[in-house]
Short mmCIF file of C-alpha atoms in Angstrom, two decimals:
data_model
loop_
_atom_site.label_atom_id
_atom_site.label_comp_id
_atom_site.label_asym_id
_atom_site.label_seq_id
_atom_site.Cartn_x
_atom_site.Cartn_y
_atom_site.Cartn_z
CA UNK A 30 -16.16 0.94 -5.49
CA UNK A 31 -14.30 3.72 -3.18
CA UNK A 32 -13.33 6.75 -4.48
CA UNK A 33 -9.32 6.08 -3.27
CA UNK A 34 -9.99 2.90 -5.96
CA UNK A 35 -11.12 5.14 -8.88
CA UNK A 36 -8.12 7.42 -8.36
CA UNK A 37 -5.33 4.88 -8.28
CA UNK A 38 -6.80 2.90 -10.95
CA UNK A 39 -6.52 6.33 -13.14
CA UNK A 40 -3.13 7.27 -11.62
CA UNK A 41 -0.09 6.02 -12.24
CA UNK A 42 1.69 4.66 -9.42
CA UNK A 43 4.99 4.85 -8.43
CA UNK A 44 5.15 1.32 -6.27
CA UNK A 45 3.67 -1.92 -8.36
CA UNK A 46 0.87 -3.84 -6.49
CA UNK A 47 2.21 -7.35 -5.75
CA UNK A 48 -0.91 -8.73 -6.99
CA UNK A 49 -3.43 -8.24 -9.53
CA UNK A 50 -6.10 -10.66 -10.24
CA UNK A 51 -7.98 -10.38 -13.80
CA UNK A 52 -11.23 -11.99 -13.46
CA UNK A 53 -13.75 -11.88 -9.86
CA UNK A 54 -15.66 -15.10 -10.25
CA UNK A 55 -15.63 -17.73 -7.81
CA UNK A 56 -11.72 -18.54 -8.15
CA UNK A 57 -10.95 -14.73 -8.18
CA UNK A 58 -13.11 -13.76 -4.97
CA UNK A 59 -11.65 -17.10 -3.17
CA UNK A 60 -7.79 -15.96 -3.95
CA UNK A 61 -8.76 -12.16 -2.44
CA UNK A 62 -10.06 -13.81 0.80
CA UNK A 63 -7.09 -15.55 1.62
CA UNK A 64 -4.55 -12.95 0.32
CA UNK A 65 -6.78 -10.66 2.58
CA UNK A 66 -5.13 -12.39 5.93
CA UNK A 67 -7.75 -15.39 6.13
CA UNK A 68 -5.47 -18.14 7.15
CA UNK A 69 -6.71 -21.93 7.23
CA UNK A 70 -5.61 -24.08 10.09
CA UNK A 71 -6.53 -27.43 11.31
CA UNK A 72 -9.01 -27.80 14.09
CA UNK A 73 -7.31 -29.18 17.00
CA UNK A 74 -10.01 -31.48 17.92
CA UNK A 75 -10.99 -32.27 14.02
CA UNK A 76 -10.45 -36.08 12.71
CA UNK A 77 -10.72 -36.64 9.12
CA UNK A 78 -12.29 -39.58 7.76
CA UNK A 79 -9.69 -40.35 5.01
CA UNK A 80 -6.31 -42.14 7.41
CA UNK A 81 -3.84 -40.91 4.87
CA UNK A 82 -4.91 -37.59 5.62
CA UNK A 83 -5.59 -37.57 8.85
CA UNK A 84 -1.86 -38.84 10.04
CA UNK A 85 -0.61 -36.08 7.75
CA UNK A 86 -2.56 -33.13 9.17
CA UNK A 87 -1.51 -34.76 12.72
CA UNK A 88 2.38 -33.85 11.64
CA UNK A 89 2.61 -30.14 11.77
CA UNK A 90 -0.24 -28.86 14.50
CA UNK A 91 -0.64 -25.36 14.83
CA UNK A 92 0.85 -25.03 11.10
CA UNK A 93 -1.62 -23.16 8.94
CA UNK A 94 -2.55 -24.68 5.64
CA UNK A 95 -0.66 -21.95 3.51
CA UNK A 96 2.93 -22.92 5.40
CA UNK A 97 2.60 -26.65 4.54
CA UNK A 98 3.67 -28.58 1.94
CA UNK A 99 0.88 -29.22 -0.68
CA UNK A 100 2.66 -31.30 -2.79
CA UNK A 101 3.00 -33.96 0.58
CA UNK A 102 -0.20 -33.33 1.83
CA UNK A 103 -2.38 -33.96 -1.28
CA UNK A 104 -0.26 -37.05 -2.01
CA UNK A 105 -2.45 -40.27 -2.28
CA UNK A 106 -6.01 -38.14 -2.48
CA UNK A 107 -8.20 -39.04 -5.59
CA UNK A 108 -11.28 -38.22 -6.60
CA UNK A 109 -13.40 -36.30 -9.69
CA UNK A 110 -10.62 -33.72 -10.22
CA UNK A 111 -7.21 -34.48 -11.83
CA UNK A 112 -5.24 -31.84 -9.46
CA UNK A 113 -4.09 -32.64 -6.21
CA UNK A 114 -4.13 -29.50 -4.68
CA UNK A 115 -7.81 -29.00 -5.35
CA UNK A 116 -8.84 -32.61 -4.24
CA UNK A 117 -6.57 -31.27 -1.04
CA UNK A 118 -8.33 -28.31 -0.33
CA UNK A 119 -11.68 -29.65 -1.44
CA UNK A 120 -11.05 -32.93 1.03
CA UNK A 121 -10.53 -30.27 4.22
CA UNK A 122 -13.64 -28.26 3.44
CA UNK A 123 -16.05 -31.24 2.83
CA UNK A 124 -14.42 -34.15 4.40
CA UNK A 125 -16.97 -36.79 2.61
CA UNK A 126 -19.26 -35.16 0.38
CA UNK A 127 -18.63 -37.89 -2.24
CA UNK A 128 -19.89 -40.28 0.01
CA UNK A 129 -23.21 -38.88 0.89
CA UNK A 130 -21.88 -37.48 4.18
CA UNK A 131 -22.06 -34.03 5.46
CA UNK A 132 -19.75 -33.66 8.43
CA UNK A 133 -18.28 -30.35 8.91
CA UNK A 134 -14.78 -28.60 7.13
CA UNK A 135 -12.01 -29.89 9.64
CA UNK A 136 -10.64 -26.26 9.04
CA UNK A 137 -11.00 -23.04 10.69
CA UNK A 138 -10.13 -19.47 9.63
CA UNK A 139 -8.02 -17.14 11.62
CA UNK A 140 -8.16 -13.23 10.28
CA UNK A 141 -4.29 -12.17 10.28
CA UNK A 142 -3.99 -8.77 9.50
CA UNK A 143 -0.28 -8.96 9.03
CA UNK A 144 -0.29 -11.75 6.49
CA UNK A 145 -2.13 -9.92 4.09
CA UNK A 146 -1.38 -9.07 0.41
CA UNK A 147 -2.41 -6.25 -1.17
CA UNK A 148 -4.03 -6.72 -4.61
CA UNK A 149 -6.74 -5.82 -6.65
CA UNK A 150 -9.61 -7.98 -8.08
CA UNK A 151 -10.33 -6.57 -11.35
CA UNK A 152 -13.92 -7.58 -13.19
CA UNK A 153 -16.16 -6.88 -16.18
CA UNK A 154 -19.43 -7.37 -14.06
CA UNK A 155 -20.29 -7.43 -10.29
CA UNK A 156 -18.25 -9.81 -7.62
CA UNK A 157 -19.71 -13.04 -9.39
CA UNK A 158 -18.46 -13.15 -12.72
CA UNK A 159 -20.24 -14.79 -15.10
CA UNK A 160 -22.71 -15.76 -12.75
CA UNK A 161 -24.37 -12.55 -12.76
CA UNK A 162 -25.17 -13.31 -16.78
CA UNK A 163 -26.92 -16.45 -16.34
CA UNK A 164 -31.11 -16.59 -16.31
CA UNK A 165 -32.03 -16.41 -12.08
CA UNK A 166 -33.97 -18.58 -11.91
CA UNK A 167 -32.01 -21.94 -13.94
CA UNK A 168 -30.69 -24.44 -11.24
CA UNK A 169 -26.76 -25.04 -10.78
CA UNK A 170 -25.41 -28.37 -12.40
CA UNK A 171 -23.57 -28.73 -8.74
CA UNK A 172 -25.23 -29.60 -5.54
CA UNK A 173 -25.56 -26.40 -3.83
CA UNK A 174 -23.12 -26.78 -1.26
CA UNK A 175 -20.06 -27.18 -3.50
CA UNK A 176 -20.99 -23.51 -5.14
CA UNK A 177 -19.54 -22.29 -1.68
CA UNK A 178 -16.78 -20.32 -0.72
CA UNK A 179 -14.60 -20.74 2.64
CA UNK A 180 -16.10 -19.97 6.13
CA UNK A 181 -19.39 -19.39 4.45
CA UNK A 182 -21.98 -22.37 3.36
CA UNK A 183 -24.80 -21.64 0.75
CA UNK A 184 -27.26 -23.35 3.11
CA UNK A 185 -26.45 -21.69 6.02
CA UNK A 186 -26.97 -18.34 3.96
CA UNK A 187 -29.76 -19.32 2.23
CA UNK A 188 -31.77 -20.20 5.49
CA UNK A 189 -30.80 -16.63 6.45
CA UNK A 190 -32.55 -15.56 2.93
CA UNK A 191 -35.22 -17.63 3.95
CA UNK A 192 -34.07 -19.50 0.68
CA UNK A 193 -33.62 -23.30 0.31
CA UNK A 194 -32.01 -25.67 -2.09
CA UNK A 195 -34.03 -27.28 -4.74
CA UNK A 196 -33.22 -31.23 -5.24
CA UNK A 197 -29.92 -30.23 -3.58
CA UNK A 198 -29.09 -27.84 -5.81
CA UNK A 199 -29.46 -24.30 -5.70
CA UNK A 200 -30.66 -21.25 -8.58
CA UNK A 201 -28.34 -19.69 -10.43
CA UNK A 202 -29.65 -16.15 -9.09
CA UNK A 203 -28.66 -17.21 -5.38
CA UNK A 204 -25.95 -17.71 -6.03
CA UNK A 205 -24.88 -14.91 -7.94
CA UNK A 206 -26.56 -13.09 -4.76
CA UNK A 207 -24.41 -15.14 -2.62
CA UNK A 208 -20.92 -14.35 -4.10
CA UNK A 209 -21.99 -10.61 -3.95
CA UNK A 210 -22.62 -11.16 -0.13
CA UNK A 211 -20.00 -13.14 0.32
CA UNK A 212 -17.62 -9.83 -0.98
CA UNK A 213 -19.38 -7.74 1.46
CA UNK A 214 -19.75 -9.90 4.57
CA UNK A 215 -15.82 -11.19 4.47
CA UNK A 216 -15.18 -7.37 3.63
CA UNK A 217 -13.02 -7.86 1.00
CA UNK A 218 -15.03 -4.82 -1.13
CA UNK A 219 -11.92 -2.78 -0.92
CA UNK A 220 -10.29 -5.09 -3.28
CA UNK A 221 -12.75 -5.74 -6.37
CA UNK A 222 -13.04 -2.76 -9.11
CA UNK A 223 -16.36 -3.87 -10.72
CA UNK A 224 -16.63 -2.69 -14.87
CA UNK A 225 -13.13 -3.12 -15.40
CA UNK A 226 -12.18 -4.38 -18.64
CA UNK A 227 -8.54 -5.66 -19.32
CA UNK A 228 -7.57 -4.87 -23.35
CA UNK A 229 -3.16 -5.56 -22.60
CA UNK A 230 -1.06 -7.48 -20.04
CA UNK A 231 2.25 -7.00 -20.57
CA UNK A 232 5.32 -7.84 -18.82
CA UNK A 233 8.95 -7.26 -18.89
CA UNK A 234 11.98 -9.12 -16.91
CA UNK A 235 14.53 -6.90 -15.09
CA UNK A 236 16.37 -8.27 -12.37
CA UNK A 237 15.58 -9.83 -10.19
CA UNK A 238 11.87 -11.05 -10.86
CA UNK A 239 9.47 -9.75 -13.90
CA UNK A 240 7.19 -6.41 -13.96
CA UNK A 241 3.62 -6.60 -15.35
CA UNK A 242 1.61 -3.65 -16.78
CA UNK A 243 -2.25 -3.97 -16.69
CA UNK A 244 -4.10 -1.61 -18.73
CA UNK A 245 -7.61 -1.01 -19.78
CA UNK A 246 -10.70 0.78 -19.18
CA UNK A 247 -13.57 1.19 -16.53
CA UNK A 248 -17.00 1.64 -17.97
CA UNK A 249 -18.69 4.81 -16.61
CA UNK A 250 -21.52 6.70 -17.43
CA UNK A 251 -19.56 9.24 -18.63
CA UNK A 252 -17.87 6.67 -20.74
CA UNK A 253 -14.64 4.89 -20.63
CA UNK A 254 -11.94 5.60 -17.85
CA UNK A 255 -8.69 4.39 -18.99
CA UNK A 256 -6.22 2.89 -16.45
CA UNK A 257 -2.60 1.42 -16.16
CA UNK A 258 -1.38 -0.74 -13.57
CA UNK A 259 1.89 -2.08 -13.00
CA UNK A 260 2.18 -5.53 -10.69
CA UNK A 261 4.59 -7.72 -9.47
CA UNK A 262 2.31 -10.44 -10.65
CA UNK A 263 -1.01 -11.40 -12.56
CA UNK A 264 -3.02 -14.00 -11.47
CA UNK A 265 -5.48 -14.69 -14.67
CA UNK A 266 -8.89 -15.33 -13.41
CA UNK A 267 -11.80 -14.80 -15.84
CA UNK A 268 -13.13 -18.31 -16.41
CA UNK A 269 -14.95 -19.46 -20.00
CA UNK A 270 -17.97 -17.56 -20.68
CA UNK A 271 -16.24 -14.44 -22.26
CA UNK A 272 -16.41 -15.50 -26.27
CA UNK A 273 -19.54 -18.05 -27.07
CA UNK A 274 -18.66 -20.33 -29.79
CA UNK A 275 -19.55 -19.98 -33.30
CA UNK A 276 -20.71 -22.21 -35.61
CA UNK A 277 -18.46 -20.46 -38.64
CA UNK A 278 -21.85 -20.88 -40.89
CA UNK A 279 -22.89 -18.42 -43.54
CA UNK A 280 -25.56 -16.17 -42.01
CA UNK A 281 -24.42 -16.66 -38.36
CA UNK A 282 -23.73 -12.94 -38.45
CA UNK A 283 -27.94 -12.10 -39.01
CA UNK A 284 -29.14 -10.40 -36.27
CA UNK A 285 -31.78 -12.97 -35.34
CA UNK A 286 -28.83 -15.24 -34.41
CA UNK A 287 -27.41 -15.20 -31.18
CA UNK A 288 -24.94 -17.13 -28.57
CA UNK A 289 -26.27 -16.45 -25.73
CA UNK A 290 -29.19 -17.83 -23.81
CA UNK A 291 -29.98 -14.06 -22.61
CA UNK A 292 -31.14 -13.25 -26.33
CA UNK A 293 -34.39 -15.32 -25.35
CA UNK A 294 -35.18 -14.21 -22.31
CA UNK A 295 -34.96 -10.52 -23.84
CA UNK A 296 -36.87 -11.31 -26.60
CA UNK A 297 -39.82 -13.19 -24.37
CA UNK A 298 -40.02 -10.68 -22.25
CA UNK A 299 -40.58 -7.73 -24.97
CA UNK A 300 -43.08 -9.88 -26.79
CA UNK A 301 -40.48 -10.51 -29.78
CA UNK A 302 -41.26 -14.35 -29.73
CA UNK A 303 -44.74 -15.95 -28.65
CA UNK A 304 -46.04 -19.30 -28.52
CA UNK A 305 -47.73 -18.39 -31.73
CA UNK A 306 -44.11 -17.68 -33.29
CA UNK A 307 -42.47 -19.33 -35.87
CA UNK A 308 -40.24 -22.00 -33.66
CA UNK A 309 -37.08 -21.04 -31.85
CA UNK A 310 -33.99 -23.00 -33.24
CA UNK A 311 -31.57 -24.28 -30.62
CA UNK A 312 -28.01 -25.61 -31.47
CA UNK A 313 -26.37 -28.07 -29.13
CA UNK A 314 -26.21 -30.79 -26.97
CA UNK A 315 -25.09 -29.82 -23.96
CA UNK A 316 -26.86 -28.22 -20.76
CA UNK A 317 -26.66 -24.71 -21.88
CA UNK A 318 -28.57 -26.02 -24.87
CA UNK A 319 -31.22 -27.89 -22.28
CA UNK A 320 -31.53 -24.62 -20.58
CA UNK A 321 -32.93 -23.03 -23.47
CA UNK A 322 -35.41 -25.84 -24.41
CA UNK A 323 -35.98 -25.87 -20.46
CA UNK A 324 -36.41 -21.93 -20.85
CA UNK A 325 -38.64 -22.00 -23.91
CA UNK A 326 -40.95 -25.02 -22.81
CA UNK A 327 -41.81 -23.23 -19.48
CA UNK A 328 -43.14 -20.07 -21.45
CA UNK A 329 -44.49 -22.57 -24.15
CA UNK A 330 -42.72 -21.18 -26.96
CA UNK A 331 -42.16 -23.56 -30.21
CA UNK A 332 -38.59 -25.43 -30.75
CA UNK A 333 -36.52 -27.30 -32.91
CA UNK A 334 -33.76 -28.18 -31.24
CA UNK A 335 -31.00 -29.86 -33.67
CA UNK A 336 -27.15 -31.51 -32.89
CA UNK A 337 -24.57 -33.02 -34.25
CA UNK A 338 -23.73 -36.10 -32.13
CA UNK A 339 -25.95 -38.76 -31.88
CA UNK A 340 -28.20 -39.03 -28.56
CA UNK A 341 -26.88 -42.32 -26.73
CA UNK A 342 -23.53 -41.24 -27.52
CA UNK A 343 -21.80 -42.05 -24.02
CA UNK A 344 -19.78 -38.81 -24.43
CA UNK A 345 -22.77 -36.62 -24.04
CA UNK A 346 -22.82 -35.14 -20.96
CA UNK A 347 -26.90 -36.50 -19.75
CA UNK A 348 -25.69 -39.99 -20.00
CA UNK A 349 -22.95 -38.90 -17.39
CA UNK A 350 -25.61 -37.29 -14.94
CA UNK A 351 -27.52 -38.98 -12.46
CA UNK A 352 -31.33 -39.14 -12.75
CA UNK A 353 -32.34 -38.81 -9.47
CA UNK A 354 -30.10 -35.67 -9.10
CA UNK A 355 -30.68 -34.08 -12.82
CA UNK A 356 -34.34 -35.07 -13.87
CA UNK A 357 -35.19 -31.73 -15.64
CA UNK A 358 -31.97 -32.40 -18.02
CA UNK A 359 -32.56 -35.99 -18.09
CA UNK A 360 -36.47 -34.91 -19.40
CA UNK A 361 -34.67 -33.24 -22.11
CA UNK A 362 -32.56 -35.95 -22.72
CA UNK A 363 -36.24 -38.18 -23.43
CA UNK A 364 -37.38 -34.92 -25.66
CA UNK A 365 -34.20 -35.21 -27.58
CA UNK A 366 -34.34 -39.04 -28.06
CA UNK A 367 -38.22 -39.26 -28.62
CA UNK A 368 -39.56 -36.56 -30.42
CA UNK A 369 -37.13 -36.63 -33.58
CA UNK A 370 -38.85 -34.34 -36.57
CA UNK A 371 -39.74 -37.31 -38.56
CA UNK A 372 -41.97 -38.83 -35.60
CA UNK A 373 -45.62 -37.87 -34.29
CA UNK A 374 -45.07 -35.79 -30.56
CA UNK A 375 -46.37 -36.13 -27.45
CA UNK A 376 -44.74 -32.71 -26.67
CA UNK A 377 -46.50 -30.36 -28.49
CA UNK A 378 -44.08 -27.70 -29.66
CA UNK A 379 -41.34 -29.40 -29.72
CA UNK A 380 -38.93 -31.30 -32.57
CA UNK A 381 -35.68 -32.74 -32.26
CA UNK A 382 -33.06 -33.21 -35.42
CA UNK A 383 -30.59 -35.42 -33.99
CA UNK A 384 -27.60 -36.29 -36.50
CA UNK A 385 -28.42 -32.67 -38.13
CA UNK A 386 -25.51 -30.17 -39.52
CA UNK A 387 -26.48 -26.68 -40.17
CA UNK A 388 -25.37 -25.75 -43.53
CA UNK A 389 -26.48 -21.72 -43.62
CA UNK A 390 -29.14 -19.44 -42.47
CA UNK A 391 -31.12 -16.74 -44.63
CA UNK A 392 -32.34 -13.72 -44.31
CA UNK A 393 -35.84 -14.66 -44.29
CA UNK A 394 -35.56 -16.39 -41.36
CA UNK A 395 -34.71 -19.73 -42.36
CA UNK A 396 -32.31 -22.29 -41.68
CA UNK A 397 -30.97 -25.21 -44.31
CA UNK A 398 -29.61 -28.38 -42.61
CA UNK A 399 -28.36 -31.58 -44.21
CA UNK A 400 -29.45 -34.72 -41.98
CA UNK A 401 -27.11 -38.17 -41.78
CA UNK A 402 -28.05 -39.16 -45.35
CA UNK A 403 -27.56 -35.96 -47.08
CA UNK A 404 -31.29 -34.55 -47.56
CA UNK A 405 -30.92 -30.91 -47.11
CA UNK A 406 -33.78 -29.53 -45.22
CA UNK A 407 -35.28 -25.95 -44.73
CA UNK A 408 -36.83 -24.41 -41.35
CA UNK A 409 -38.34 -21.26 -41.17
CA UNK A 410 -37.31 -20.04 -37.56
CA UNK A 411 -38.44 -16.86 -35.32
CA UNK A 412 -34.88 -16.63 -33.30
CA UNK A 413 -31.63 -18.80 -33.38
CA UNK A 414 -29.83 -19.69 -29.95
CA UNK A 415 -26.19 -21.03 -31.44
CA UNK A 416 -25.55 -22.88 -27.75
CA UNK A 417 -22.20 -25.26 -28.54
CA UNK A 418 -19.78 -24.01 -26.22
CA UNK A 419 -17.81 -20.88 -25.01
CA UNK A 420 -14.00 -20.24 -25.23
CA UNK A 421 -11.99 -18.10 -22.85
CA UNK A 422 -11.16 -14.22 -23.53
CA UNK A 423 -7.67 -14.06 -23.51
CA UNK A 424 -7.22 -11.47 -26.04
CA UNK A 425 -5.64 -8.84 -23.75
CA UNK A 426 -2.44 -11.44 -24.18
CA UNK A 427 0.06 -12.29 -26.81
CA UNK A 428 -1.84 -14.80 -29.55
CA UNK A 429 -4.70 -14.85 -26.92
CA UNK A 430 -2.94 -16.78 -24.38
CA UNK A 431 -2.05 -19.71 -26.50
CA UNK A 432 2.06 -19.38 -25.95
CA UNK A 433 0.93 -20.85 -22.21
CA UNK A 434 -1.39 -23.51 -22.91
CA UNK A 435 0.12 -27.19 -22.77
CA UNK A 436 0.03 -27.50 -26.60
CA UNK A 437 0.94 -23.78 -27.78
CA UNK A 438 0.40 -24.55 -31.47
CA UNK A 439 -3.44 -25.22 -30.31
CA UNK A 440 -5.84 -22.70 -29.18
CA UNK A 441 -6.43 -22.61 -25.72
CA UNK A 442 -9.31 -24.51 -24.39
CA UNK A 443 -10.70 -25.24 -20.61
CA UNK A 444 -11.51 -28.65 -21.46
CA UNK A 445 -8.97 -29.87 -24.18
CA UNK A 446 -6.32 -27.21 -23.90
CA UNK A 447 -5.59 -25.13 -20.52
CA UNK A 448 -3.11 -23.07 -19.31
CA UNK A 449 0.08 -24.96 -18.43
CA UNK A 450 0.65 -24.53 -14.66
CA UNK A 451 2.66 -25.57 -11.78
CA UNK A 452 0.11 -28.20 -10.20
CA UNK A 453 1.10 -27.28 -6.57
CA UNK A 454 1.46 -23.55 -7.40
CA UNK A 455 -0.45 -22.52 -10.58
CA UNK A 456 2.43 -20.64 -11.60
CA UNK A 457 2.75 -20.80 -15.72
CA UNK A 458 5.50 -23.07 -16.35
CA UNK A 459 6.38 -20.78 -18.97
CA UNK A 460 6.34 -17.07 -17.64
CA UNK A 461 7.50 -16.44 -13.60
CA UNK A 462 5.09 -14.27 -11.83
CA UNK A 463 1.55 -15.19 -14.46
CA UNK A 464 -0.51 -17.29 -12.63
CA UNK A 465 -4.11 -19.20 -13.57
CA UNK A 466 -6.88 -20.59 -11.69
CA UNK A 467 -10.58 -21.62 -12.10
CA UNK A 468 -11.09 -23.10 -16.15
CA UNK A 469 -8.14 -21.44 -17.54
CA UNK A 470 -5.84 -24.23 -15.17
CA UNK A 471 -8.37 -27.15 -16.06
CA UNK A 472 -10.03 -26.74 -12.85
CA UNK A 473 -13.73 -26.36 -14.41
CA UNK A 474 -15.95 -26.29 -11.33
CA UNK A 475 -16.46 -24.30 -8.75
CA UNK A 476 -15.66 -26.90 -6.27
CA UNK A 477 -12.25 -27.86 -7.15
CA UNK A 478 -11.43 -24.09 -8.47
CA UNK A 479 -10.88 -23.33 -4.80
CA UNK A 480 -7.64 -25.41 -4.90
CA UNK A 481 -5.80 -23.22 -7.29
CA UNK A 482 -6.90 -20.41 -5.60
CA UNK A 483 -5.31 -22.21 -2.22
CA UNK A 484 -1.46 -22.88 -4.40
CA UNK A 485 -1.70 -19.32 -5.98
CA UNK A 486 -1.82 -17.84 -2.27
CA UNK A 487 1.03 -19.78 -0.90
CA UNK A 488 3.14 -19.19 -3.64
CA UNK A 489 2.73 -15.57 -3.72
CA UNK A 490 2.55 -15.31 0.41
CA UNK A 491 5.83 -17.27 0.31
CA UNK A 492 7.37 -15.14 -2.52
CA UNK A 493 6.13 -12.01 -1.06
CA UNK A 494 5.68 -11.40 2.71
CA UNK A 495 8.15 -14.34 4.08
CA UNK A 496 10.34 -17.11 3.66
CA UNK A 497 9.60 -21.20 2.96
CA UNK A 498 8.77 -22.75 6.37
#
């Protein structure tokens, strides 16, 4: 980070940024390259594949993207996403993906100096997000070329990395690596404060439009650097990986408990666990939970690996995934289904308790479950991995965010519970000038996160720099 960023995060300012953006994952880094003057136009010669489309992008030529209407031009798209502006943006930038094809984004970028926004991109970790805490080497659940950003594909940096995908997916280290880069090479570095952590966003309404006041801290060496911003408006940013679920068990407080996948690769790597270890005890069902078994079978570590729902249940997410795509997590998915605790193993080392609730853990190292039928059962364990989920961070709000979600008198959740927004805008439909995009909106991949990051810029460009065409 500059040195003219460290002083007017610590200074007060006199003029409010019109934009700050809390969170620099994938959503946050796409909204800073087009508020940075990157403006998306149709290709004269470019012919989409979907007719609709096509005879819609044909209306305005030589409009850009940002000045159209999205509400019109997403209008009769469909496809894995439930907002039209991300099946809209997603649609120009890989025409027919979802058909097997690759033909090229029908867009190209034009750098306009005098269209850009100033803003900030404020983060706890590097440009990357959450990315940047997730094992290297652990494969994406996306095919590698939806993890990319505008005017930039994964494959065409990887083969400049001398990298490659993997089943036609890539590692969770590239492309951590790859949203770094992609900071740098679009030189949009001016704009992200890395170790910034947001504690209070607060906002008050004079006339004619509201005022919002960031504050927080930057993490130094030295220690903590406090700051306070003031903005025109907050875009909020910071995804779902900030506050791992908890299981709410006695115990789950013991410091051989943990939520996060990290915990095991620490604890392998200082010799804390060892295939001569008790086992390791992993909670859950979904993929975060196959990582770990993936994780702990590759350095042949013992594991008991125990859930809740039942393991043909159709809502679990490896009966949604394709084999052919997904084999390592469909292997798991065999593991989980074959090698149940009560049945000899052709795995060696590892024991599935399907239908299993956790009841308490000790401070011996064990953990007590109670199966279907009511038998309680004890386990002594070397390390717990509580895997079950992860809620957004929102605590740096009023009643952490929930006032905004659709249902307020529900905690706010990605999947059951997001932020109420504008679809063609991502404006809160509750507070003018507090935008979300990425998970917080509902939009929970990387793919289709680009779409709210495409409304929040033409709002704001609109609101900000010039008028409605």
């Amino acid at each position: 980070m500059s040195s003219s960023r460290k002083d007017h995060l610590g200074a007060s300012r006199s003029e409010p940024l019109p934009v700050i953006i809390v969170g620099n994952g994938p959503s946050g880094i796409c909204l800073s390259y087009l508020l940075s003057g990157y403006t998306p136009y149709v290709k004269p010669d470019a012919v989409h594949p979907h007719p609709l489309l096509q005879r819609k992008l044909t209306e305005a030529p030589g409009v850009s993207i940002l000045d159209q209407d999205l509400d019109h031009l997403s209008e009769g798209l469909e496809g894995r996403c439930q907002s039209p502006v991300a099946l809209l943006f997603d649609a120009l930038l890989r025409p027919d993906t979802d058909f097997g094809g690759n033909m090229e984004s029908v867009l190209t970028w034009k750098h306009q100096a005098e269209h850009a926004l100033p803003h900030l991109v404020l983060g706890r970790n590097l440009p990357g997000g959450a990315w940047h805490s997730i094992e290297g080497s652990m494969v994406t659940l996306s095919q590698g070329q939806w993890m990319g950003l505008p005017d930039l594909e994964v494959k065409d940096w990887l083969q400049k990395k001398r990298r490659g995908l993997r089943n036609s997916r890539a590692t969770a280290g590239d492309i951590a690596h790859y949203y770094r880069d992609y900071v740098v090479k679009k030189g949009l570095g001016h704009n992200f404060v890395s170790g910034a952590v947001v504690t209070a966003v607060e906002w008050r309404t004079p006339d004619p439009s509201p005022l919002f006041q960031v504050s927080g801290f930057l993490t130094r060496d030295q220690g903590r650097q406090p700051f306070s911003l003031w903005a025109r408006n907050v875009v909020l940013a910071t995804g779902t990986f900030d506050s791992p679920a908890r299981l709410g068990v006695p115990g789950e407080a013991l410091p051989f408990v943990h939520h996060e996948l990290s915990a095991l690769e620490a604890a392998t790597r200082v010799g804390a666990v060892t295939p001569a270890s008790d086992p390791v005890l992993i909670i859950g069902a979904g993929l975060s939970a196959a990582d770990a078994v993936l994780f702990a079978r590759h350095y042949n570590l013992p594991v008991i690996h125990a859930f809740r729902r039942a393991v043909d249940d159709p809502g679990l997410v490896f009966n949604q995934l394709p084999k052919m795509l997904y084999p390592e997590y469909h292997k798991v998915h065999q593991m989980m289904r074959e090698q149940s605790i009560l049945s000899p193993s052709p795995y060696e080392g590892y024991r599935s308790l399907p239908g299993h609730r956790l009841l308490l853990f000790k401070e011996d190292c064990q953990a007590v479950f109670q199966d279907l039928e009511g038998v309680e059962k004890v386990f002594g364990i070397s390390l717990v991995l509580v895997l079950i989920g992860s809620h957004p961070d929102l605590s740096f709000l009023p009643r952490a965010g929930a006032d905004f979600a659709v249902d307020p008198d529900q905690p706010l959740s990605a999947k059951r519970n997001p932020i109420d927004v504008d679809p063609f805008t991502y404006q809160s439909t509750r507070q003018e000038g507090l935008y979300a995009v990425g998970p917080l909106a509902g939009d929970n991949f990387v793919r289709f996160a680009q779409g709210g990051a495409l409304a929040v810029a033409g709002s704001l460009l609109r609101k900000e720099t010039r008028k409605p065409p």
